[in-house]
PDB file of C-alpha atoms in Angstrom:
ATOM      1  CA  UNK A1169     111.421 128.403  47.366  1.00 61.00           C
ATOM      2  CA  UNK A1170     111.696 128.389  43.578  1.00 65.00           C
ATOM      3  CA  UNK A1171     115.455 128.571  43.692  1.00 71.00           C
ATOM      4  CA  UNK A1172     115.581 125.637  46.086  1.00 68.00           C
ATOM      5  CA  UNK A1173     113.252 123.528  43.868  1.00 65.00           C
ATOM      6  CA  UNK A1174     115.264 124.414  40.765  1.00 62.00           C
ATOM      7  CA  UNK A1175     118.503 123.429  42.492  1.00 69.00           C
ATOM      8  CA  UNK A1176     116.994 120.122  43.634  1.00 63.00           C
ATOM      9  CA  UNK A1177     115.740 119.283  40.122  1.00 66.00           C
ATOM     10  CA  UNK A1178     119.080 120.251  38.523  1.00 64.00           C
ATOM     11  CA  UNK A1179     121.001 118.143  41.092  1.00 67.00           C
ATOM     12  CA  UNK A1180     118.738 115.131  40.504  1.00 69.00           C
ATOM     13  CA  UNK A1181     119.136 115.424  36.744  1.00 65.00           C
ATOM     14  CA  UNK A1182     122.877 115.716  37.126  1.00 63.00           C
ATOM     15  CA  UNK A1183     123.109 112.594  39.361  1.00 62.00           C
ATOM     16  CA  UNK A1184     120.926 110.561  37.075  1.00 64.00           C
ATOM     17  CA  UNK A1185     122.814 111.713  34.027  1.00 61.00           C
ATOM     18  CA  UNK A1186     126.136 110.720  35.574  1.00 59.00           C
ATOM     19  CA  UNK A1187     124.846 107.238  36.354  1.00 58.00           C
ATOM     20  CA  UNK A1188     123.991 106.774  32.693  1.00 56.00           C
ATOM     21  CA  UNK A1189     122.681 103.246  33.035  1.00 53.00           C
ATOM     22  CA  UNK A1190     125.413 101.824  30.771  1.00 52.00           C
ATOM     23  CA  UNK A1191     126.467  98.412  31.954  1.00 53.00           C
ATOM     24  CA  UNK A1192     129.311  98.135  29.415  1.00 53.00           C
ATOM     25  CA  UNK A1193     128.098  94.886  27.873  1.00 52.00           C
ATOM     26  CA  UNK A1194     128.043  96.275  24.335  1.00 51.00           C
ATOM     27  CA  UNK A1195     130.329  98.467  22.377  1.00 51.00           C
ATOM     28  CA  UNK A1196     130.318 100.019  18.939  1.00 47.00           C
ATOM     29  CA  UNK A1197     132.277  98.071  16.357  1.00 44.00           C
ATOM     30  CA  UNK A1198     135.431  99.871  15.141  1.00 45.00           C
ATOM     31  CA  UNK A1199     134.267  99.613  11.539  1.00 46.00           C
ATOM     32  CA  UNK A1200     131.109 101.484  12.347  1.00 48.00           C
ATOM     33  CA  UNK A1201     129.013  98.328  12.031  1.00 52.00           C
ATOM     34  CA  UNK A1202     126.796  96.551  14.515  1.00 59.00           C
ATOM     35  CA  UNK A1203     127.522  96.725  18.202  1.00 80.00           C
ATOM     36  CA  UNK A1204     129.211  93.741  19.778  1.00 88.00           C
ATOM     37  CA  UNK A1205     127.823  92.078  22.919  1.00 93.00           C
ATOM     38  CA  UNK A1206     131.148  92.035  24.750  1.00 94.00           C
ATOM     39  CA  UNK A1207     129.902  89.840  27.618  1.00 95.00           C
ATOM     40  CA  UNK A1208     128.501  87.215  25.239  1.00 95.00           C
ATOM     41  CA  UNK A1209     131.702  87.288  23.100  1.00 95.00           C
ATOM     42  CA  UNK A1210     133.902  86.817  26.197  1.00 95.00           C
ATOM     43  CA  UNK A1211     131.737  83.866  27.283  1.00 96.00           C
ATOM     44  CA  UNK A1212     131.987  82.244  23.801  1.00 96.00           C
ATOM     45  CA  UNK A1213     135.757  82.894  23.776  1.00 95.00           C
ATOM     46  CA  UNK A1214     136.141  81.375  27.252  1.00 96.00           C
ATOM     47  CA  UNK A1215     134.223  78.254  26.248  1.00 95.00           C
ATOM     48  CA  UNK A1216     136.050  77.666  22.975  1.00 95.00           C
ATOM     49  CA  UNK A1217     139.352  79.492  22.768  1.00 95.00           C
ATOM     50  CA  UNK A1218     141.086  79.983  26.168  1.00 94.00           C
ATOM     51  CA  UNK A1219     142.759  76.593  26.261  1.00 94.00           C
ATOM     52  CA  UNK A1220     145.004  77.580  23.307  1.00 95.00           C
ATOM     53  CA  UNK A1221     144.933  81.351  23.165  1.00 95.00           C
ATOM     54  CA  UNK A1222     144.866  82.116  26.866  1.00 94.00           C
ATOM     55  CA  UNK A1223     142.253  83.758  29.062  1.00 94.00           C
ATOM     56  CA  UNK A1224     143.723  87.206  28.277  1.00 95.00           C
ATOM     57  CA  UNK A1225     144.183  86.533  24.502  1.00 95.00           C
ATOM     58  CA  UNK A1226     147.963  86.615  24.953  1.00 94.00           C
ATOM     59  CA  UNK A1227     148.587  83.251  23.439  1.00 92.00           C
ATOM     60  CA  UNK A1228     150.126  80.071  24.679  1.00 90.00           C
ATOM     61  CA  UNK A1229     149.695  76.945  22.628  1.00 92.00           C
ATOM     62  CA  UNK A1230     147.973  79.172  20.004  1.00 93.00           C
ATOM     63  CA  UNK A1231     148.995  82.646  18.819  1.00 94.00           C
ATOM     64  CA  UNK A1232     148.449  85.963  20.584  1.00 95.00           C
ATOM     65  CA  UNK A1233     145.025  87.431  19.638  1.00 95.00           C
ATOM     66  CA  UNK A1234     145.349  90.780  21.409  1.00 95.00           C
ATOM     67  CA  UNK A1235     145.653  92.596  18.094  1.00 95.00           C
ATOM     68  CA  UNK A1236     144.184  90.018  15.672  1.00 95.00           C
ATOM     69  CA  UNK A1237     141.757  92.654  14.261  1.00 96.00           C
ATOM     70  CA  UNK A1238     144.722  94.606  12.890  1.00 96.00           C
ATOM     71  CA  UNK A1239     145.563  91.710  10.544  1.00 96.00           C
ATOM     72  CA  UNK A1240     142.176  90.099   9.854  1.00 96.00           C
ATOM     73  CA  UNK A1241     138.629  91.258   9.202  1.00 97.00           C
ATOM     74  CA  UNK A1242     135.647  89.771  10.993  1.00 97.00           C
ATOM     75  CA  UNK A1243     134.884  87.624   7.932  1.00 97.00           C
ATOM     76  CA  UNK A1244     138.425  86.300   7.812  1.00 97.00           C
ATOM     77  CA  UNK A1245     138.407  85.501  11.461  1.00 97.00           C
ATOM     78  CA  UNK A1246     135.060  83.681  11.086  1.00 97.00           C
ATOM     79  CA  UNK A1247     136.556  81.652   8.261  1.00 97.00           C
ATOM     80  CA  UNK A1248     139.593  80.675  10.405  1.00 97.00           C
ATOM     81  CA  UNK A1249     137.317  79.696  13.276  1.00 97.00           C
ATOM     82  CA  UNK A1250     135.102  77.582  11.018  1.00 97.00           C
ATOM     83  CA  UNK A1251     137.751  75.978   8.874  1.00 97.00           C
ATOM     84  CA  UNK A1252     140.936  76.119  10.943  1.00 95.00           C
ATOM     85  CA  UNK A1253     144.291  77.426   9.813  1.00 95.00           C
ATOM     86  CA  UNK A1254     147.830  76.100  10.273  1.00 92.00           C
ATOM     87  CA  UNK A1255     147.833  73.958  13.489  1.00 92.00           C
ATOM     88  CA  UNK A1256     144.409  75.240  14.573  1.00 94.00           C
ATOM     89  CA  UNK A1257     141.568  72.745  13.900  1.00 95.00           C
ATOM     90  CA  UNK A1258     138.136  73.899  12.923  1.00 96.00           C
ATOM     91  CA  UNK A1259     136.041  74.968  15.914  1.00 95.00           C
ATOM     92  CA  UNK A1260     132.449  74.081  16.712  1.00 95.00           C
ATOM     93  CA  UNK A1261     131.197  77.680  16.753  1.00 95.00           C
ATOM     94  CA  UNK A1262     128.496  78.705  14.305  1.00 94.00           C
ATOM     95  CA  UNK A1263     125.607  81.044  13.634  1.00 95.00           C
ATOM     96  CA  UNK A1264     125.179  83.998  15.944  1.00 96.00           C
ATOM     97  CA  UNK A1265     127.922  82.841  18.254  1.00 96.00           C
ATOM     98  CA  UNK A1266     130.395  82.814  15.367  1.00 97.00           C
ATOM     99  CA  UNK A1267     129.286  86.310  14.298  1.00 97.00           C
ATOM    100  CA  UNK A1268     129.586  87.637  17.871  1.00 96.00           C
ATOM    101  CA  UNK A1269     132.990  86.057  18.441  1.00 96.00           C
ATOM    102  CA  UNK A1270     134.525  87.082  15.125  1.00 97.00           C
ATOM    103  CA  UNK A1271     133.238  90.693  15.314  1.00 97.00           C
ATOM    104  CA  UNK A1272     134.626  90.983  18.900  1.00 96.00           C
ATOM    105  CA  UNK A1273     137.993  89.568  17.844  1.00 97.00           C
ATOM    106  CA  UNK A1274     138.085  91.914  14.844  1.00 96.00           C
ATOM    107  CA  UNK A1275     137.790  94.857  17.227  1.00 95.00           C
ATOM    108  CA  UNK A1276     141.046  93.722  18.904  1.00 92.00           C
ATOM    109  CA  UNK A1277     143.559  96.113  17.376  1.00 89.00           C
TER     110      UNK A1277
END
């Protein structure tokens, strides 16, 4: 009886541990900083950036952003979003949305 109960408890713990409860909406920043709310960042990107940079960040009218984090820090990306650069006009993204978007893009390497 004890062996059966121990097996049942172990199996339950194993199944629950495998589930993990992680929905994948946040991930750790590559620079060891704050975590990025991926779902929120993707929504902000979709609302403000996809027309020029494509739904998959691969570019189009604007440049490819799939590895923008390799060339620019989150602060540099935020500055570009706020003030524009080259043919890109300033965007109407600010506050927490700007931080979320720029940190998410900075993780693209």
